[in-house]
Coordinates of C-alpha atoms and ligand atoms in Angstrom, one line a residue:
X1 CA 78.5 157.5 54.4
X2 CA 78.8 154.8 56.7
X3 CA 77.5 155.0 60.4
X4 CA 79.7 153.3 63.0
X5 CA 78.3 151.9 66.3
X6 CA 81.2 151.5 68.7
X7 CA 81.6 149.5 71.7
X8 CA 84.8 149.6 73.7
X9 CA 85.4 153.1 72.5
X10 CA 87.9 154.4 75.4
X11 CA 89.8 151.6 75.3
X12 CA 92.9 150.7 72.9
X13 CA 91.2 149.1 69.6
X14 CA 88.4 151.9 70.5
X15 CA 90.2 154.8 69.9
X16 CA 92.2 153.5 67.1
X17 CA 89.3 152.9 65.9
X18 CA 88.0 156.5 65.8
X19 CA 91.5 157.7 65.0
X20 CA 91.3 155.6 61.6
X21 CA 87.5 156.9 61.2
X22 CA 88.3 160.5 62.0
X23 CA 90.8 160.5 59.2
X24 CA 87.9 159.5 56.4
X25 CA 85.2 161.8 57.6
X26 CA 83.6 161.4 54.3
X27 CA 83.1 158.0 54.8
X28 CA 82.3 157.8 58.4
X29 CA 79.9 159.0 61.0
X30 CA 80.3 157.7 64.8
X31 CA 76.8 157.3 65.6
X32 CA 77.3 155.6 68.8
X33 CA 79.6 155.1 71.4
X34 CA 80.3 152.6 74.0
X35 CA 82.4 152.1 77.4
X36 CA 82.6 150.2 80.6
X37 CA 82.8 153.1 83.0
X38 CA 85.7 155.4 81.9
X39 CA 83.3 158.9 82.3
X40 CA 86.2 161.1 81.9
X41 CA 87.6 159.3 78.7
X42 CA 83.8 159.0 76.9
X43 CA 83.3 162.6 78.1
X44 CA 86.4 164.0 75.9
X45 CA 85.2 161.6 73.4
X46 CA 81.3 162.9 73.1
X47 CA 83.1 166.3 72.8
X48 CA 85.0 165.4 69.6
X49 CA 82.6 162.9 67.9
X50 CA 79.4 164.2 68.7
X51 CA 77.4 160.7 68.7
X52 CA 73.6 160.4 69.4
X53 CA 73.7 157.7 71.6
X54 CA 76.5 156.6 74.4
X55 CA 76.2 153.2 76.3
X56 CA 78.0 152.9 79.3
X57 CA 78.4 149.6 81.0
X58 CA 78.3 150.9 84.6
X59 CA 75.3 152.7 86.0
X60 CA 76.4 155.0 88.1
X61 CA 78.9 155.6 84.6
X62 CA 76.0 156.1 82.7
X63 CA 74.3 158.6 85.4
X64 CA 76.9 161.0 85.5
X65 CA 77.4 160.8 81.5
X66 CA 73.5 161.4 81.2
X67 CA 73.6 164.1 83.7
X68 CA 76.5 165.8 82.0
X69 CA 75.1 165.3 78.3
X70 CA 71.5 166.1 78.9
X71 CA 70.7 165.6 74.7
X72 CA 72.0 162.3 74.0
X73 CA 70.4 159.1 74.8
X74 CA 72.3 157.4 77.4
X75 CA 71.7 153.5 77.8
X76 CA 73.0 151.5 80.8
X77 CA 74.4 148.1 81.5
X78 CA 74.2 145.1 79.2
X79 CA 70.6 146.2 77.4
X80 CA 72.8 150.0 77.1
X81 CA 75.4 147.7 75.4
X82 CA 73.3 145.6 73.1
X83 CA 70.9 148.4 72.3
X84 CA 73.8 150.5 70.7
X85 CA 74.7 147.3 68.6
X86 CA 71.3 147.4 67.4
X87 CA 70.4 150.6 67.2
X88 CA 68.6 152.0 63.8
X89 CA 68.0 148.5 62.8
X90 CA 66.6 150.2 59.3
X91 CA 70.4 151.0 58.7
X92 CA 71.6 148.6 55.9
X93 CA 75.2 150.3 55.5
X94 CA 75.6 150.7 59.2
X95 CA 78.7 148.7 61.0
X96 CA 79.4 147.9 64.2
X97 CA 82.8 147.6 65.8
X98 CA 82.8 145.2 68.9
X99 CA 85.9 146.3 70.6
X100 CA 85.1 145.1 74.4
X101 CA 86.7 143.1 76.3
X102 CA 85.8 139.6 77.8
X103 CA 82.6 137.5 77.1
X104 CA 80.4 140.4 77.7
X105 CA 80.8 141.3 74.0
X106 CA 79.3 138.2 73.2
X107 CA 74.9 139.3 73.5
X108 CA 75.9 142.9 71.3
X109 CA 77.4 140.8 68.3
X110 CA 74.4 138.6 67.9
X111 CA 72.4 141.2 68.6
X112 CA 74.1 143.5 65.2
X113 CA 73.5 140.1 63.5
X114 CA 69.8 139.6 64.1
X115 CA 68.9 143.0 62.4
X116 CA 71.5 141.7 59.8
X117 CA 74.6 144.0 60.5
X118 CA 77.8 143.8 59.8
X119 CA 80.1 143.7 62.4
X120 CA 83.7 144.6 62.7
X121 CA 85.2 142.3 65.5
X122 CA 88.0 142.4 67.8
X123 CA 86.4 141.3 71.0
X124 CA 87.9 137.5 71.1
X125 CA 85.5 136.2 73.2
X126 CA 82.8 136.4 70.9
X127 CA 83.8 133.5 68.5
X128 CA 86.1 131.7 71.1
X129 CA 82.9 130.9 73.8
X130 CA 80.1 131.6 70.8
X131 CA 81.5 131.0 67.6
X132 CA 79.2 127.9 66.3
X133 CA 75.7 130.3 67.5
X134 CA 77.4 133.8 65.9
X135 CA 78.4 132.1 62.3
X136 CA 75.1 130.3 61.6
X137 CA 73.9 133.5 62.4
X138 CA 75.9 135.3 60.3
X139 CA 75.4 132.9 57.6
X140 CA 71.4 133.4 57.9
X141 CA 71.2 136.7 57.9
X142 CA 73.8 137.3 55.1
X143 CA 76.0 139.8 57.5
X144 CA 79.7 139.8 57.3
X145 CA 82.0 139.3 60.4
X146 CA 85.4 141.3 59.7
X147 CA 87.9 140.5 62.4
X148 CA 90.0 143.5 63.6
X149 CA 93.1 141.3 64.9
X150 CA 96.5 141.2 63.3
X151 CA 96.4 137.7 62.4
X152 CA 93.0 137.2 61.1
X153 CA 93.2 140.6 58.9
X154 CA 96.4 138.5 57.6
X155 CA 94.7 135.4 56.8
X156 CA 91.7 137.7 55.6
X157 CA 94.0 139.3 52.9
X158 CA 95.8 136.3 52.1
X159 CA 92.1 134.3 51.8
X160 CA 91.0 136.8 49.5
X161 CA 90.1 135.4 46.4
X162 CA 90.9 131.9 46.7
X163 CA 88.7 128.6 46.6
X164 CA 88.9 127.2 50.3
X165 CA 89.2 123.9 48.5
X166 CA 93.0 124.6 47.8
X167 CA 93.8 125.6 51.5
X168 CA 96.2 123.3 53.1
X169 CA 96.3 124.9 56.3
X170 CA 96.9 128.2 57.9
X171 CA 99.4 129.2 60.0
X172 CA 99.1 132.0 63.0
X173 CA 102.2 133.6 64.4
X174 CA 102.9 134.7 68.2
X175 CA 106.0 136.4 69.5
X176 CA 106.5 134.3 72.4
X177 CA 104.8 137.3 74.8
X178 CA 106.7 138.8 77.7
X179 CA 108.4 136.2 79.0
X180 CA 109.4 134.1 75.9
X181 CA 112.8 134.1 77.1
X182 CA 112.1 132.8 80.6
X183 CA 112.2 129.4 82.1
X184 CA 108.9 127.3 83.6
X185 CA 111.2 127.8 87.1
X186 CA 111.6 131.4 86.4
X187 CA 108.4 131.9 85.8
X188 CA 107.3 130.9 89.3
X189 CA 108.5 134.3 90.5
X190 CA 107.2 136.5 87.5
X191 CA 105.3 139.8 89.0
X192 CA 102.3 141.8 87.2
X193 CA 104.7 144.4 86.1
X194 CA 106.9 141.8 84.1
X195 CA 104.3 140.3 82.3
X196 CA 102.6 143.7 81.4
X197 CA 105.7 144.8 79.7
X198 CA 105.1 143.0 76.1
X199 CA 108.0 143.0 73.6
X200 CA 106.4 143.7 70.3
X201 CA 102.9 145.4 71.1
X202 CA 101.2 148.0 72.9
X203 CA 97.6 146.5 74.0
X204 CA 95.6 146.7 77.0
X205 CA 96.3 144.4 80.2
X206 CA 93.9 141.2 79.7
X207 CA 95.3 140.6 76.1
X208 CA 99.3 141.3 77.0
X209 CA 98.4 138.8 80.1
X210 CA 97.0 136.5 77.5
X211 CA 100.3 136.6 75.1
X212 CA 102.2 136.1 78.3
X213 CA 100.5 132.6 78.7
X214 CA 99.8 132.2 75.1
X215 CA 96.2 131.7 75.4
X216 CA 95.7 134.7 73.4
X217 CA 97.4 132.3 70.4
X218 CA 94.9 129.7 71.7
X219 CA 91.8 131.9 71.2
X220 CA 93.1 133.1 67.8
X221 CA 93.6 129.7 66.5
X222 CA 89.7 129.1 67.9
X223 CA 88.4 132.0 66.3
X224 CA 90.2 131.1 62.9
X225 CA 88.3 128.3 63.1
X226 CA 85.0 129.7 63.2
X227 CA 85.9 132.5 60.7
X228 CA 87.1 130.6 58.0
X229 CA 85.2 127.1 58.4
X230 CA 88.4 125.3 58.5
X231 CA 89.1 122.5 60.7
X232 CA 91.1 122.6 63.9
X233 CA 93.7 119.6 62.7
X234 CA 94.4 122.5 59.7
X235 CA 95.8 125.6 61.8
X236 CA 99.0 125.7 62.9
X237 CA 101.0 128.2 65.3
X238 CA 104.5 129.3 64.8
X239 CA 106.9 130.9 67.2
X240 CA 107.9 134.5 65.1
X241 CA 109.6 136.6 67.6
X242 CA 109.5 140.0 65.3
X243 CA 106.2 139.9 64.8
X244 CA 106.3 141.2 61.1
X245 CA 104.8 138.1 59.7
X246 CA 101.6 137.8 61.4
X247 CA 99.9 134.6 59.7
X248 CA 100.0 132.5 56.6
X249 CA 97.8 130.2 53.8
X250 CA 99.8 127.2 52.7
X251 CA 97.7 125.9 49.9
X252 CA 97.6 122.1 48.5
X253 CA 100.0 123.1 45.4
X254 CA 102.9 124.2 48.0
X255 CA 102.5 128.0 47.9
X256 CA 102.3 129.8 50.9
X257 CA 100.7 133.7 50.8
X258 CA 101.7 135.5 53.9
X259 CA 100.8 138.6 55.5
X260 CA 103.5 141.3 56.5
X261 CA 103.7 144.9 58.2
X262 CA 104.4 146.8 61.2
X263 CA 103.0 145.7 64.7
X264 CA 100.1 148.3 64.7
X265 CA 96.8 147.6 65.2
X266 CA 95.5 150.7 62.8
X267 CA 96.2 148.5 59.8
X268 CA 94.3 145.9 60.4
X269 CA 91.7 148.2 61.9
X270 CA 91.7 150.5 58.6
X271 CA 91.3 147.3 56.5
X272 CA 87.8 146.2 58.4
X273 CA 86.8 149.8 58.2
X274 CA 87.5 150.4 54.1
X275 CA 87.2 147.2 53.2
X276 CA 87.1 146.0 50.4
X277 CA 89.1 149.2 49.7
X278 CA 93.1 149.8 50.8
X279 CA 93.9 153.3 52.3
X280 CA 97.0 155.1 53.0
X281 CA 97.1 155.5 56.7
X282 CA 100.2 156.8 59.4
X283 CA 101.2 153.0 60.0
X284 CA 105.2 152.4 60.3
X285 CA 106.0 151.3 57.0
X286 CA 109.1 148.1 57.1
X287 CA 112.1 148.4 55.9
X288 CA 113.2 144.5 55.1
X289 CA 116.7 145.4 54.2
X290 CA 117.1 147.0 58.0
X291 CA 115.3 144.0 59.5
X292 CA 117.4 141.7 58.3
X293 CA 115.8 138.6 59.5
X294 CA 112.7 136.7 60.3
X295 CA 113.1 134.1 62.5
X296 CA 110.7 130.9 62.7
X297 CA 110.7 128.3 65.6
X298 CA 108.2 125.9 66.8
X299 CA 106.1 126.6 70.0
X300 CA 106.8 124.0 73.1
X301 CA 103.4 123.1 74.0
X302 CA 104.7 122.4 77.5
X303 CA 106.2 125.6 77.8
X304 CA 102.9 127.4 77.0
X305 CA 100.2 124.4 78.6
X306 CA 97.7 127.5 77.8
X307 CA 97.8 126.9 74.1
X308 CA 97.2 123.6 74.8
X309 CA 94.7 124.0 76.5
X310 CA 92.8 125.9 73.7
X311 CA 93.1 123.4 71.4
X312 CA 91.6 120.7 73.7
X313 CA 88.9 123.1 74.6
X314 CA 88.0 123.3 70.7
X315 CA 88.4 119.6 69.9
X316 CA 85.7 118.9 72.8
X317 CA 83.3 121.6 71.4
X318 CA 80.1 122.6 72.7
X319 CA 80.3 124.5 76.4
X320 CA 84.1 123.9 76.7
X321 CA 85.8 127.1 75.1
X322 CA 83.1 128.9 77.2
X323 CA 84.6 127.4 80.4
X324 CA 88.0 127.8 79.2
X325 CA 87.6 131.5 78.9
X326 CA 85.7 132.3 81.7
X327 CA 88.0 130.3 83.7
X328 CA 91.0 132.2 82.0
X329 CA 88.9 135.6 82.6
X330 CA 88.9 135.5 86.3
X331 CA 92.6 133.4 86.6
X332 CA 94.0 136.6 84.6
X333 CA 92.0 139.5 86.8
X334 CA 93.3 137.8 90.3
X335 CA 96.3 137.5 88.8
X336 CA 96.2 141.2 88.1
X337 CA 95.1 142.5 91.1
X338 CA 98.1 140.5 93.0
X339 CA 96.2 137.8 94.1
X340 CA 97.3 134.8 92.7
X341 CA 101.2 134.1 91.3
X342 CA 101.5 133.9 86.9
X343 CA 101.3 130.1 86.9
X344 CA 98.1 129.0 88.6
X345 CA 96.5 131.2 85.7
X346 CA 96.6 128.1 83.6
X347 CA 95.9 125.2 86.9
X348 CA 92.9 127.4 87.4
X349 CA 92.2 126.7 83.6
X350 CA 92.9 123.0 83.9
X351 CA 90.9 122.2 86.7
X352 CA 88.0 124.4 85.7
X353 CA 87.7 122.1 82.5
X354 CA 87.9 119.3 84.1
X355 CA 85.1 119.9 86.4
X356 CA 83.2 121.0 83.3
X357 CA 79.2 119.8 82.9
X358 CA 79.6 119.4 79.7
X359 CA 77.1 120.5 77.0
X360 CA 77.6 119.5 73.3
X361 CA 74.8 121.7 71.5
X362 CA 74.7 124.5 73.8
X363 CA 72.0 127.3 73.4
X364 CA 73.2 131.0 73.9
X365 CA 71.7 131.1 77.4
X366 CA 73.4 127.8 78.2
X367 CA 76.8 129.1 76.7
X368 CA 76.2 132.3 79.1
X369 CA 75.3 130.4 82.2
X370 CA 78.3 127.8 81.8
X371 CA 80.1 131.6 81.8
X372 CA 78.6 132.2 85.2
X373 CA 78.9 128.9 87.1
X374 CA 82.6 128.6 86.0
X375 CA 83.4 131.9 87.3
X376 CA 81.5 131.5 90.4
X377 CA 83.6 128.3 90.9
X378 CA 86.9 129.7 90.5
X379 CA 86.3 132.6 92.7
X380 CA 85.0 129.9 95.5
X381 CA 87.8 127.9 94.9
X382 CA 90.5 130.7 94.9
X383 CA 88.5 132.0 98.1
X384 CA 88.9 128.6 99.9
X385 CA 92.1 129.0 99.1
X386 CA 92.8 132.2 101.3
X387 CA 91.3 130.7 104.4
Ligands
LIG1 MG1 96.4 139.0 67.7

């Protein structure tokens, strides 16, 4: 039996997450639960999973949750968060699934890896603005980091096995996100509704934002980076606008081992969870011979500046991918709200790392503070703006 510690449970990957735990009760216990401040969400959950302890990220959340569940241990705020990651550090089989949003997921990872958990990972931000910190980490403590994310379960599975010597490079594919068919002068006009309405997936707003600019690619070709120990000059992205094929190995003897299912995020999920075991579970299962066709095409760099961006962030090192995601973070919430059109998501990006002090061996609390001054910046430069 294997207790879960869940952060991010009301949202998308969260309750997938419990969906694909639910369906293995012999092998899973939801010990803890996590949320930002959805109280009528983690209430319904608490009722079907029963956990001991619940973590919500706003207070006046966690009040009314405590209130309401008078015999589980409610925690509060970011020491609620990183107290569920590392609660019962004397439980060796334990795993926790980051599924948060945004950098705040960062401090509950390292947190599971100091009292030598594992940890099941789909919050992005996590590698992208800590990766260097979170794998030595890893690698000291002897914890594994399994990534929940369609394309690093597929280089995951098609990794398995083989000597990293032999890797030629891998190969991430992105659908081209909701406006993959539109012009850089259409795109001036684009409203939040349009780029919420992704072709392929189903995901919350900050990630289908994300694909929309393609700095989700960008943070997935980071964290590949991290995950696997392979150098940035060795992952490529591919344009792959079915999104069957979500990444590839090419290895040095011209063989290339790809990855290929529905677009469903339970898959991947399910593999983290069982792994190293395969389980049936309700996934759409492909017909090729209806499909047809993949198609491949390569991605215009100044189509997508985003992705771009993500790679220069990465070659620079040190603070920069911190400043390119909190930067990105804010740009994408104003954008959201109304407040700012599609395209200065990525100027906002530019000009924050360009006014960037840098840092080449950051600490933790550095990393976090470069988070804060670059998102104070861009909200006093976007508020200058309105005057
Ligand atoms: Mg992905």
């Amino acid at each position: 039996m294997k207790n879960l510690y869940l952060l991010g449970a009301t949202g998308s990957i969260g309750r997938q997450t419990l969906e694909i735990a639910e369906a293995a009760p012999e092998r899973f216990r939801i010990l803890a639960l996590g949320a930002d401040r959805d109280v009528e969400g983690m209430t319904e959950l608490i009722r079907r999973h029963d956990p001991r302890f619940v973590a919500m990220n706003d207070p006046a959340a966690a009040a009314t949750i405590a209130v309401r569940f008078p015999d589980i241990e409610v925690g509060s705020g970011k020491t609620g968060m990183i107290r569920l990651a590392a609660l019962d550090p004397e439980d060796r089989e334990g795993l926790f699934v980051n599924a948060v949003v945004g950098v705040a997921g960062l401090e509950p990872t390292v947190a599971a890896l100091k009292i030598g958990r594992d940890v099941a990972l789909a919050n992005k931000e996590t590698l992208v603005v800590g990766g260097q910190i979170v794998m030595a980490l890893a690698r000291e403590k002897h914890v594994r980091i399994l990534p929940i994310d369609s394309e690093h379960s597929a280089l995951w599975q098609c990794l398995e096995g083989e000597n990293p010597d032999s890797i030629l490079r891998l190969v991430i594919t992105a659908s081209g996100g909701a406006f993959r068919d539109k012009s850089r002068a259409e795109l001036e006009h684009v409203g939040v509704a349009d780029a919420l309405a992704h072709p392929n997936w189903k995901m919350g707003k900050k990630i289908t934002i994300d694909s929309a600019t393609m700095m989700n690619k960008g943070f997935e070709v980071i964290e590949a980076m991290h995950l696997f120990g392979i150098p940035l000059g060795k992952i490529d992205t591919v344009l792959h606008r079915e999104s069957y094929l979500h990444a590839l190995v090419e290895f040095i003897d011209g063989s290339m081992i790809a990855q290929i299912s529905s677009h469903d995020m339970r898959l991947p999920i399910s593999y983290a969870l069982h792994h190293p075991d395969r389980v049936p579970n309700p996934t759409e299962r492909l017909d090729l011979a209806k499909i047809g066709k993949f198609t491949f095409a390569p991605i215009d760099f100044e189509r997508y500046p985003c992705l771009g961006l993500a790679y220069a962030a990465a070659r620079r090192g040190g603070n920069a991918p911190a400043a390119l995601n909190a930067a990105n973070e804010v740009a994408v919430a104003l954008f959201l709200e109304g407040s700012i059109p599609f395209l200065m998501i990525e100027s906002i990006v530019t000009a924050a790392l360009e006014q960037l002090a840098f840092i080449a061996q950051p600490t933790l609390a550095e990393l976090l503070s470069t988070d804060a001054v670059v998102r104070e910046a861009v909200r006093a430069r976007y508020a200058r703006q309105l005057l």
